[in-house]
PDB file of C-alpha atoms in Angstrom:
ATOM      1  CA  UNK Y   1       0.000   0.000   0.000  1.00  0.00           C
ATOM      2  CA  UNK Y   2       1.369   3.408  -0.986  1.00  0.00           C
ATOM      3  CA  UNK Y   3       0.768   6.343   1.352  1.00  0.00           C
ATOM      4  CA  UNK Y   4       0.681   9.728  -0.376  1.00  0.00           C
ATOM      5  CA  UNK Y   5       1.557  13.015   1.248  1.00  0.00           C
ATOM      6  CA  UNK Y   6      -2.068  13.941   1.844  1.00  0.00           C
ATOM      7  CA  UNK Y   7      -3.044  10.550   3.293  1.00  0.00           C
ATOM      8  CA  UNK Y   8      -4.640  10.650   6.747  1.00  0.00           C
ATOM      9  CA  UNK Y   9      -3.768   7.630   8.871  1.00  0.00           C
ATOM     10  CA  UNK Y  10      -6.075   6.754  11.757  1.00  0.00           C
ATOM     11  CA  UNK Y  11      -4.306   5.156  14.715  1.00  0.00           C
ATOM     12  CA  UNK Y  12      -6.688   3.165  16.875  1.00  0.00           C
ATOM     13  CA  UNK Y  13      -5.779   2.956  20.544  1.00  0.00           C
ATOM     14  CA  UNK Y  14      -7.112   0.576  23.165  1.00  0.00           C
ATOM     15  CA  UNK Y  15      -7.341   2.334  26.503  1.00  0.00           C
ATOM     16  CA  UNK Y  16      -6.679   0.438  29.695  1.00  0.00           C
ATOM     17  CA  UNK Y  17      -8.986   0.238  32.666  1.00  0.00           C
ATOM     18  CA  UNK Y  18      -8.504   0.477  36.413  1.00  0.00           C
ATOM     19  CA  UNK Y  19      -7.127  -3.056  36.767  1.00  0.00           C
ATOM     20  CA  UNK Y  20      -4.993  -3.057  33.606  1.00  0.00           C
ATOM     21  CA  UNK Y  21      -2.451  -0.713  32.038  1.00  0.00           C
ATOM     22  CA  UNK Y  22       0.241  -0.938  29.399  1.00  0.00           C
ATOM     23  CA  UNK Y  23       3.058   0.868  31.196  1.00  0.00           C
ATOM     24  CA  UNK Y  24       5.689   0.820  28.467  1.00  0.00           C
ATOM     25  CA  UNK Y  25       6.928  -1.162  25.462  1.00  0.00           C
ATOM     26  CA  UNK Y  26       9.997  -1.466  23.261  1.00  0.00           C
ATOM     27  CA  UNK Y  27      13.080  -3.554  22.515  1.00  0.00           C
ATOM     28  CA  UNK Y  28      10.812  -6.513  21.770  1.00  0.00           C
ATOM     29  CA  UNK Y  29       9.019  -6.375  25.136  1.00  0.00           C
ATOM     30  CA  UNK Y  30       6.011  -4.870  26.863  1.00  0.00           C
ATOM     31  CA  UNK Y  31       5.558  -3.886  30.493  1.00  0.00           C
ATOM     32  CA  UNK Y  32       2.010  -4.329  31.805  1.00  0.00           C
ATOM     33  CA  UNK Y  33       0.131  -4.008  35.063  1.00  0.00           C
ATOM     34  CA  UNK Y  34      -2.556  -6.583  35.858  1.00  0.00           C
ATOM     35  CA  UNK Y  35      -4.141  -5.393  39.092  1.00  0.00           C
ATOM     36  CA  UNK Y  36      -1.181  -4.804  41.396  1.00  0.00           C
ATOM     37  CA  UNK Y  37       1.098  -7.217  39.498  1.00  0.00           C
ATOM     38  CA  UNK Y  38       3.584  -5.865  36.932  1.00  0.00           C
ATOM     39  CA  UNK Y  39       4.808  -8.228  34.205  1.00  0.00           C
ATOM     40  CA  UNK Y  40       7.597  -7.948  31.636  1.00  0.00           C
ATOM     41  CA  UNK Y  41       6.690 -10.075  28.582  1.00  0.00           C
ATOM     42  CA  UNK Y  42       8.092 -10.484  25.044  1.00  0.00           C
ATOM     43  CA  UNK Y  43       6.415  -8.659  22.160  1.00  0.00           C
ATOM     44  CA  UNK Y  44       8.315  -9.079  18.870  1.00  0.00           C
ATOM     45  CA  UNK Y  45       6.319  -6.241  17.265  1.00  0.00           C
ATOM     46  CA  UNK Y  46       7.617  -3.653  19.747  1.00  0.00           C
ATOM     47  CA  UNK Y  47      10.550  -2.599  17.545  1.00  0.00           C
ATOM     48  CA  UNK Y  48      11.030   0.864  19.067  1.00  0.00           C
ATOM     49  CA  UNK Y  49      12.899   1.957  22.176  1.00  0.00           C
ATOM     50  CA  UNK Y  50      11.127   2.091  25.576  1.00  0.00           C
ATOM     51  CA  UNK Y  51      10.080   5.542  26.741  1.00  0.00           C
ATOM     52  CA  UNK Y  52       9.975   5.001  30.489  1.00  0.00           C
ATOM     53  CA  UNK Y  53      13.033   4.845  32.751  1.00  0.00           C
ATOM     54  CA  UNK Y  54      14.721   1.527  33.479  1.00  0.00           C
ATOM     55  CA  UNK Y  55      13.620   1.819  37.120  1.00  0.00           C
ATOM     56  CA  UNK Y  56      10.022   1.210  36.054  1.00  0.00           C
ATOM     57  CA  UNK Y  57      10.987  -1.961  34.190  1.00  0.00           C
ATOM     58  CA  UNK Y  58      12.891  -3.140  37.240  1.00  0.00           C
ATOM     59  CA  UNK Y  59       9.673  -2.926  39.275  1.00  0.00           C
ATOM     60  CA  UNK Y  60       8.262  -6.022  37.491  1.00  0.00           C
ATOM     61  CA  UNK Y  61       7.096  -8.899  39.652  1.00  0.00           C
ATOM     62  CA  UNK Y  62       8.016 -11.426  36.942  1.00  0.00           C
ATOM     63  CA  UNK Y  63       9.869 -11.496  33.609  1.00  0.00           C
ATOM     64  CA  UNK Y  64       9.252 -14.014  30.826  1.00  0.00           C
ATOM     65  CA  UNK Y  65      12.628 -14.835  29.351  1.00  0.00           C
ATOM     66  CA  UNK Y  66      14.611 -17.445  27.425  1.00  0.00           C
ATOM     67  CA  UNK Y  67      17.307 -19.464  29.171  1.00  0.00           C
ATOM     68  CA  UNK Y  68      20.977 -18.754  28.446  1.00  0.00           C
ATOM     69  CA  UNK Y  69      21.592 -22.422  27.682  1.00  0.00           C
ATOM     70  CA  UNK Y  70      22.267 -22.683  23.927  1.00  0.00           C
ATOM     71  CA  UNK Y  71      21.499 -26.419  24.016  1.00  0.00           C
ATOM     72  CA  UNK Y  72      18.084 -25.982  25.664  1.00  0.00           C
ATOM     73  CA  UNK Y  73      16.312 -22.892  24.414  1.00  0.00           C
ATOM     74  CA  UNK Y  74      13.643 -22.951  27.096  1.00  0.00           C
ATOM     75  CA  UNK Y  75      11.420 -19.994  27.872  1.00  0.00           C
ATOM     76  CA  UNK Y  76       9.983 -19.532  31.333  1.00  0.00           C
ATOM     77  CA  UNK Y  77       8.925 -16.994  33.944  1.00  0.00           C
ATOM     78  CA  UNK Y  78      11.577 -15.590  36.256  1.00  0.00           C
ATOM     79  CA  UNK Y  79       9.849 -14.564  39.473  1.00  0.00           C
ATOM     80  CA  UNK Y  80      11.409 -11.455  40.990  1.00  0.00           C
ATOM     81  CA  UNK Y  81       8.824 -10.508  43.599  1.00  0.00           C
ATOM     82  CA  UNK Y  82       6.327 -12.720  45.359  1.00  0.00           C
ATOM     83  CA  UNK Y  83       2.927 -12.649  43.697  1.00  0.00           C
ATOM     84  CA  UNK Y  84      -0.368 -14.321  44.595  1.00  0.00           C
ATOM     85  CA  UNK Y  85      -1.256 -17.602  42.860  1.00  0.00           C
ATOM     86  CA  UNK Y  86      -3.689 -16.957  41.339  1.00  0.00           C
ATOM     87  CA  UNK Y  87      -4.708 -13.319  41.605  1.00  0.00           C
ATOM     88  CA  UNK Y  88      -7.912 -11.592  40.498  1.00  0.00           C
ATOM     89  CA  UNK Y  89      -8.645  -8.544  38.376  1.00  0.00           C
ATOM     90  CA  UNK Y  90     -11.944  -6.903  37.456  1.00  0.00           C
ATOM     91  CA  UNK Y  91     -13.495  -5.542  34.277  1.00  0.00           C
ATOM     92  CA  UNK Y  92     -16.892  -3.899  34.697  1.00  0.00           C
ATOM     93  CA  UNK Y  93     -18.828  -6.336  36.919  1.00  0.00           C
ATOM     94  CA  UNK Y  94     -16.704  -9.354  35.979  1.00  0.00           C
ATOM     95  CA  UNK Y  95     -13.948 -10.918  38.063  1.00  0.00           C
ATOM     96  CA  UNK Y  96     -11.340 -13.158  36.463  1.00  0.00           C
ATOM     97  CA  UNK Y  97      -8.576 -15.277  37.906  1.00  0.00           C
ATOM     98  CA  UNK Y  98      -5.054 -14.820  36.537  1.00  0.00           C
ATOM     99  CA  UNK Y  99      -1.932 -16.940  36.735  1.00  0.00           C
ATOM    100  CA  UNK Y 100       1.352 -17.209  34.859  1.00  0.00           C
ATOM    101  CA  UNK Y 101       1.244 -19.842  32.115  1.00  0.00           C
ATOM    102  CA  UNK Y 102       4.195 -21.548  30.370  1.00  0.00           C
ATOM    103  CA  UNK Y 103       3.370 -19.685  27.146  1.00  0.00           C
ATOM    104  CA  UNK Y 104       3.805 -16.153  28.616  1.00  0.00           C
ATOM    105  CA  UNK Y 105       0.029 -15.627  28.932  1.00  0.00           C
ATOM    106  CA  UNK Y 106      -1.990 -14.765  32.051  1.00  0.00           C
ATOM    107  CA  UNK Y 107      -5.467 -16.086  31.164  1.00  0.00           C
ATOM    108  CA  UNK Y 108      -6.810 -12.875  29.677  1.00  0.00           C
ATOM    109  CA  UNK Y 109      -6.102 -10.783  26.570  1.00  0.00           C
ATOM    110  CA  UNK Y 110      -6.742  -7.223  27.797  1.00  0.00           C
ATOM    111  CA  UNK Y 111      -6.586  -5.679  24.308  1.00  0.00           C
ATOM    112  CA  UNK Y 112      -9.850  -7.501  23.561  1.00  0.00           C
ATOM    113  CA  UNK Y 113     -11.861  -5.529  26.106  1.00  0.00           C
ATOM    114  CA  UNK Y 114     -13.161  -3.193  23.371  1.00  0.00           C
ATOM    115  CA  UNK Y 115     -14.592  -6.309  21.726  1.00  0.00           C
ATOM    116  CA  UNK Y 116     -16.245  -7.418  24.977  1.00  0.00           C
ATOM    117  CA  UNK Y 117     -17.928  -4.015  25.224  1.00  0.00           C
ATOM    118  CA  UNK Y 118     -18.958  -4.160  21.558  1.00  0.00           C
ATOM    119  CA  UNK Y 119     -20.511  -7.617  21.950  1.00  0.00           C
ATOM    120  CA  UNK Y 120     -22.373  -6.513  25.051  1.00  0.00           C
ATOM    121  CA  UNK Y 121     -23.709  -3.386  23.307  1.00  0.00           C
ATOM    122  CA  UNK Y 122     -24.658  -5.343  20.169  1.00  0.00           C
ATOM    123  CA  UNK Y 123     -26.630  -7.958  22.105  1.00  0.00           C
ATOM    124  CA  UNK Y 124     -28.442  -5.307  24.134  1.00  0.00           C
ATOM    125  CA  UNK Y 125     -29.227  -3.244  21.030  1.00  0.00           C
ATOM    126  CA  UNK Y 126     -30.678  -6.258  19.228  1.00  0.00           C
ATOM    127  CA  UNK Y 127     -33.444  -6.584  21.851  1.00  0.00           C
ATOM    128  CA  UNK Y 128     -33.456 -10.248  20.887  1.00  0.00           C
ATOM    129  CA  UNK Y 129     -34.568 -12.681  23.570  1.00  0.00           C
ATOM    130  CA  UNK Y 130     -31.723 -15.055  24.517  1.00  0.00           C
ATOM    131  CA  UNK Y 131     -29.739 -15.050  21.250  1.00  0.00           C
ATOM    132  CA  UNK Y 132     -27.644 -18.176  20.755  1.00  0.00           C
ATOM    133  CA  UNK Y 133     -23.902 -17.430  20.768  1.00  0.00           C
ATOM    134  CA  UNK Y 134     -21.213 -19.960  19.836  1.00  0.00           C
ATOM    135  CA  UNK Y 135     -17.790 -19.209  21.336  1.00  0.00           C
ATOM    136  CA  UNK Y 136     -15.047 -21.353  19.772  1.00  0.00           C
ATOM    137  CA  UNK Y 137     -11.507 -21.673  21.190  1.00  0.00           C
ATOM    138  CA  UNK Y 138     -13.157 -19.992  24.161  1.00  0.00           C
ATOM    139  CA  UNK Y 139     -10.132 -20.255  26.489  1.00  0.00           C
ATOM    140  CA  UNK Y 140     -10.840 -18.895  29.985  1.00  0.00           C
ATOM    141  CA  UNK Y 141     -14.255 -17.596  29.035  1.00  0.00           C
ATOM    142  CA  UNK Y 142     -14.323 -13.812  29.240  1.00  0.00           C
ATOM    143  CA  UNK Y 143     -16.307 -13.423  26.006  1.00  0.00           C
ATOM    144  CA  UNK Y 144     -18.674 -16.179  27.135  1.00  0.00           C
ATOM    145  CA  UNK Y 145     -19.302 -14.431  30.446  1.00  0.00           C
ATOM    146  CA  UNK Y 146     -19.928 -11.049  28.800  1.00  0.00           C
ATOM    147  CA  UNK Y 147     -22.415 -12.501  26.308  1.00  0.00           C
ATOM    148  CA  UNK Y 148     -24.199 -14.615  28.936  1.00  0.00           C
ATOM    149  CA  UNK Y 149     -24.527 -11.648  31.296  1.00  0.00           C
ATOM    150  CA  UNK Y 150     -25.970  -9.634  28.387  1.00  0.00           C
ATOM    151  CA  UNK Y 151     -28.835 -12.097  28.001  1.00  0.00           C
ATOM    152  CA  UNK Y 152     -27.416 -14.557  25.460  1.00  0.00           C
ATOM    153  CA  UNK Y 153     -27.366 -18.335  25.721  1.00  0.00           C
ATOM    154  CA  UNK Y 154     -23.727 -19.266  25.133  1.00  0.00           C
ATOM    155  CA  UNK Y 155     -22.165 -22.500  23.923  1.00  0.00           C
ATOM    156  CA  UNK Y 156     -18.572 -22.368  25.154  1.00  0.00           C
ATOM    157  CA  UNK Y 157     -16.231 -24.730  23.247  1.00  0.00           C
ATOM    158  CA  UNK Y 158     -12.586 -25.375  24.068  1.00  0.00           C
ATOM    159  CA  UNK Y 159     -10.282 -28.374  23.592  1.00  0.00           C
ATOM    160  CA  UNK Y 160      -8.318 -27.837  26.816  1.00  0.00           C
ATOM    161  CA  UNK Y 161      -9.630 -29.284  30.065  1.00  0.00           C
ATOM    162  CA  UNK Y 162      -7.506 -26.907  32.224  1.00  0.00           C
ATOM    163  CA  UNK Y 163      -8.857 -23.924  30.262  1.00  0.00           C
ATOM    164  CA  UNK Y 164     -12.397 -25.208  30.725  1.00  0.00           C
ATOM    165  CA  UNK Y 165     -11.847 -25.515  34.487  1.00  0.00           C
ATOM    166  CA  UNK Y 166     -10.394 -22.012  34.528  1.00  0.00           C
ATOM    167  CA  UNK Y 167     -13.412 -20.650  32.643  1.00  0.00           C
ATOM    168  CA  UNK Y 168     -15.781 -22.276  35.147  1.00  0.00           C
ATOM    169  CA  UNK Y 169     -13.773 -20.651  37.940  1.00  0.00           C
ATOM    170  CA  UNK Y 170     -14.195 -17.245  36.280  1.00  0.00           C
ATOM    171  CA  UNK Y 171     -17.918 -17.891  35.849  1.00  0.00           C
ATOM    172  CA  UNK Y 172     -18.243 -18.531  39.580  1.00  0.00           C
ATOM    173  CA  UNK Y 173     -16.118 -15.495  40.511  1.00  0.00           C
ATOM    174  CA  UNK Y 174     -18.194 -13.251  38.230  1.00  0.00           C
ATOM    175  CA  UNK Y 175     -21.482 -14.712  39.503  1.00  0.00           C
ATOM    176  CA  UNK Y 176     -22.767 -15.323  35.995  1.00  0.00           C
ATOM    177  CA  UNK Y 177     -25.625 -17.840  35.889  1.00  0.00           C
ATOM    178  CA  UNK Y 178     -24.357 -21.294  34.988  1.00  0.00           C
ATOM    179  CA  UNK Y 179     -27.619 -22.047  33.183  1.00  0.00           C
ATOM    180  CA  UNK Y 180     -26.757 -19.411  30.551  1.00  0.00           C
ATOM    181  CA  UNK Y 181     -23.618 -21.250  29.410  1.00  0.00           C
ATOM    182  CA  UNK Y 182     -23.272 -24.722  27.906  1.00  0.00           C
ATOM    183  CA  UNK Y 183     -19.736 -26.008  28.469  1.00  0.00           C
ATOM    184  CA  UNK Y 184     -18.335 -28.230  25.698  1.00  0.00           C
ATOM    185  CA  UNK Y 185     -14.884 -29.862  25.887  1.00  0.00           C
ATOM    186  CA  UNK Y 186     -14.286 -30.631  22.223  1.00  0.00           C
ATOM    187  CA  UNK Y 187     -12.380 -29.888  19.053  1.00  0.00           C
ATOM    188  CA  UNK Y 188     -13.915 -26.760  17.473  1.00  0.00           C
ATOM    189  CA  UNK Y 189     -14.107 -28.078  13.905  1.00  0.00           C
ATOM    190  CA  UNK Y 190     -15.505 -31.462  14.966  1.00  0.00           C
ATOM    191  CA  UNK Y 191     -18.153 -29.832  17.162  1.00  0.00           C
ATOM    192  CA  UNK Y 192     -19.346 -27.357  14.533  1.00  0.00           C
ATOM    193  CA  UNK Y 193     -19.545 -30.129  11.919  1.00  0.00           C
ATOM    194  CA  UNK Y 194     -21.760 -32.183  14.247  1.00  0.00           C
ATOM    195  CA  UNK Y 195     -23.942 -29.169  15.020  1.00  0.00           C
ATOM    196  CA  UNK Y 196     -24.411 -28.613  11.278  1.00  0.00           C
ATOM    197  CA  UNK Y 197     -25.513 -32.221  10.789  1.00  0.00           C
ATOM    198  CA  UNK Y 198     -27.927 -31.860  13.704  1.00  0.00           C
ATOM    199  CA  UNK Y 199     -29.450 -28.744  12.166  1.00  0.00           C
ATOM    200  CA  UNK Y 200     -28.469 -26.491  15.088  1.00  0.00           C
ATOM    201  CA  UNK Y 201     -28.147 -22.764  14.417  1.00  0.00           C
ATOM    202  CA  UNK Y 202     -26.582 -19.767  16.154  1.00  0.00           C
ATOM    203  CA  UNK Y 203     -27.210 -16.028  16.071  1.00  0.00           C
ATOM    204  CA  UNK Y 204     -23.550 -15.135  16.595  1.00  0.00           C
ATOM    205  CA  UNK Y 205     -20.142 -16.804  16.471  1.00  0.00           C
ATOM    206  CA  UNK Y 206     -16.946 -15.782  18.246  1.00  0.00           C
ATOM    207  CA  UNK Y 207     -13.571 -17.416  17.631  1.00  0.00           C
ATOM    208  CA  UNK Y 208      -9.938 -16.713  18.454  1.00  0.00           C
ATOM    209  CA  UNK Y 209      -8.177 -19.611  16.715  1.00  0.00           C
ATOM    210  CA  UNK Y 210      -4.527 -20.517  17.358  1.00  0.00           C
ATOM    211  CA  UNK Y 211      -1.982 -21.150  14.650  1.00  0.00           C
ATOM    212  CA  UNK Y 212      -1.465 -24.749  15.730  1.00  0.00           C
ATOM    213  CA  UNK Y 213      -3.006 -27.100  18.283  1.00  0.00           C
ATOM    214  CA  UNK Y 214      -4.698 -30.394  19.060  1.00  0.00           C
ATOM    215  CA  UNK Y 215      -8.211 -31.388  20.102  1.00  0.00           C
ATOM    216  CA  UNK Y 216      -9.007 -33.626  23.100  1.00  0.00           C
ATOM    217  CA  UNK Y 217      -8.852 -36.721  20.892  1.00  0.00           C
ATOM    218  CA  UNK Y 218      -5.647 -35.646  19.171  1.00  0.00           C
ATOM    219  CA  UNK Y 219      -7.373 -33.837  16.296  1.00  0.00           C
ATOM    220  CA  UNK Y 220      -4.866 -31.640  14.495  1.00  0.00           C
ATOM    221  CA  UNK Y 221      -5.529 -27.920  14.132  1.00  0.00           C
ATOM    222  CA  UNK Y 222      -3.254 -26.302  11.536  1.00  0.00           C
ATOM    223  CA  UNK Y 223      -4.512 -22.801  10.740  1.00  0.00           C
ATOM    224  CA  UNK Y 224      -3.846 -22.610   6.955  1.00  0.00           C
ATOM    225  CA  UNK Y 225      -5.677 -25.879   6.374  1.00  0.00           C
ATOM    226  CA  UNK Y 226      -8.174 -26.024   9.229  1.00  0.00           C
ATOM    227  CA  UNK Y 227      -9.449 -22.455   9.295  1.00  0.00           C
ATOM    228  CA  UNK Y 228     -11.093 -22.483   5.821  1.00  0.00           C
ATOM    229  CA  UNK Y 229     -12.807 -25.766   6.752  1.00  0.00           C
ATOM    230  CA  UNK Y 230     -14.092 -24.258   9.981  1.00  0.00           C
ATOM    231  CA  UNK Y 231     -15.454 -21.166   8.230  1.00  0.00           C
ATOM    232  CA  UNK Y 232     -17.261 -23.393   5.732  1.00  0.00           C
ATOM    233  CA  UNK Y 233     -18.891 -25.362   8.575  1.00  0.00           C
ATOM    234  CA  UNK Y 234     -19.771 -22.153  10.442  1.00  0.00           C
ATOM    235  CA  UNK Y 235     -21.790 -20.898   7.462  1.00  0.00           C
ATOM    236  CA  UNK Y 236     -24.002 -23.965   7.913  1.00  0.00           C
ATOM    237  CA  UNK Y 237     -24.888 -23.175  11.537  1.00  0.00           C
ATOM    238  CA  UNK Y 238     -25.465 -19.419  11.232  1.00  0.00           C
ATOM    239  CA  UNK Y 239     -28.985 -18.010  11.034  1.00  0.00           C
ATOM    240  CA  UNK Y 240     -29.740 -16.076   7.814  1.00  0.00           C
ATOM    241  CA  UNK Y 241     -29.294 -12.700   9.530  1.00  0.00           C
ATOM    242  CA  UNK Y 242     -26.757 -13.165  12.359  1.00  0.00           C
ATOM    243  CA  UNK Y 243     -26.031 -10.583  15.021  1.00  0.00           C
ATOM    244  CA  UNK Y 244     -22.286 -10.811  14.409  1.00  0.00           C
ATOM    245  CA  UNK Y 245     -19.312 -12.988  13.538  1.00  0.00           C
ATOM    246  CA  UNK Y 246     -16.182 -12.007  15.449  1.00  0.00           C
ATOM    247  CA  UNK Y 247     -12.850 -13.573  14.505  1.00  0.00           C
TER     248      UNK Y 247
END
């Protein structure tokens, strides 16, 4: 894409909230605050130099880093200050449990909070009674909780049993009715294909697919091959005029 001299570029920014803030970024890293816990995590897209003083970076409770062993390139968390296991943060009326995972994550993707608000507003604006929402690769369940609390009936699908347990924990912490969410431990593509054969339909679909993974029965998920198949199956379970599809 060529940008001419008179081109106006819109830069979209995601603001934080009381329990989350991006404190600084640069040199392939980002410094974030989750509640009272400050984390230093890799971010390959942060190609610039940090703006804040080094003292702020040194205040991190934990740093995700690669080992110095050339033979075993293992990444892990280096704990600098004691932190609760797990700890809780809040967004609107929701409470979620966080912990450090082996893949540098914490159980929540804070940049998605604008999407949570958008889904909530869209469901409310539809004035539709209990729309059916399918949440695929649903992880620890924040989108499921937001939709359920907005009046939707949610089918929450994830292939990881620990993630499913974590999502149920968040549901209990947030006091969202368990009857509004159907919990399905399954491979996303396999489940949607079965739903299509059963003639089930949904008013909205949410998905945040990984690049690579496996289902509970060893089903292979490889994004370039699997994603087009999943989209094809999703078209079979969508109502003619869906509320939204969020990928």
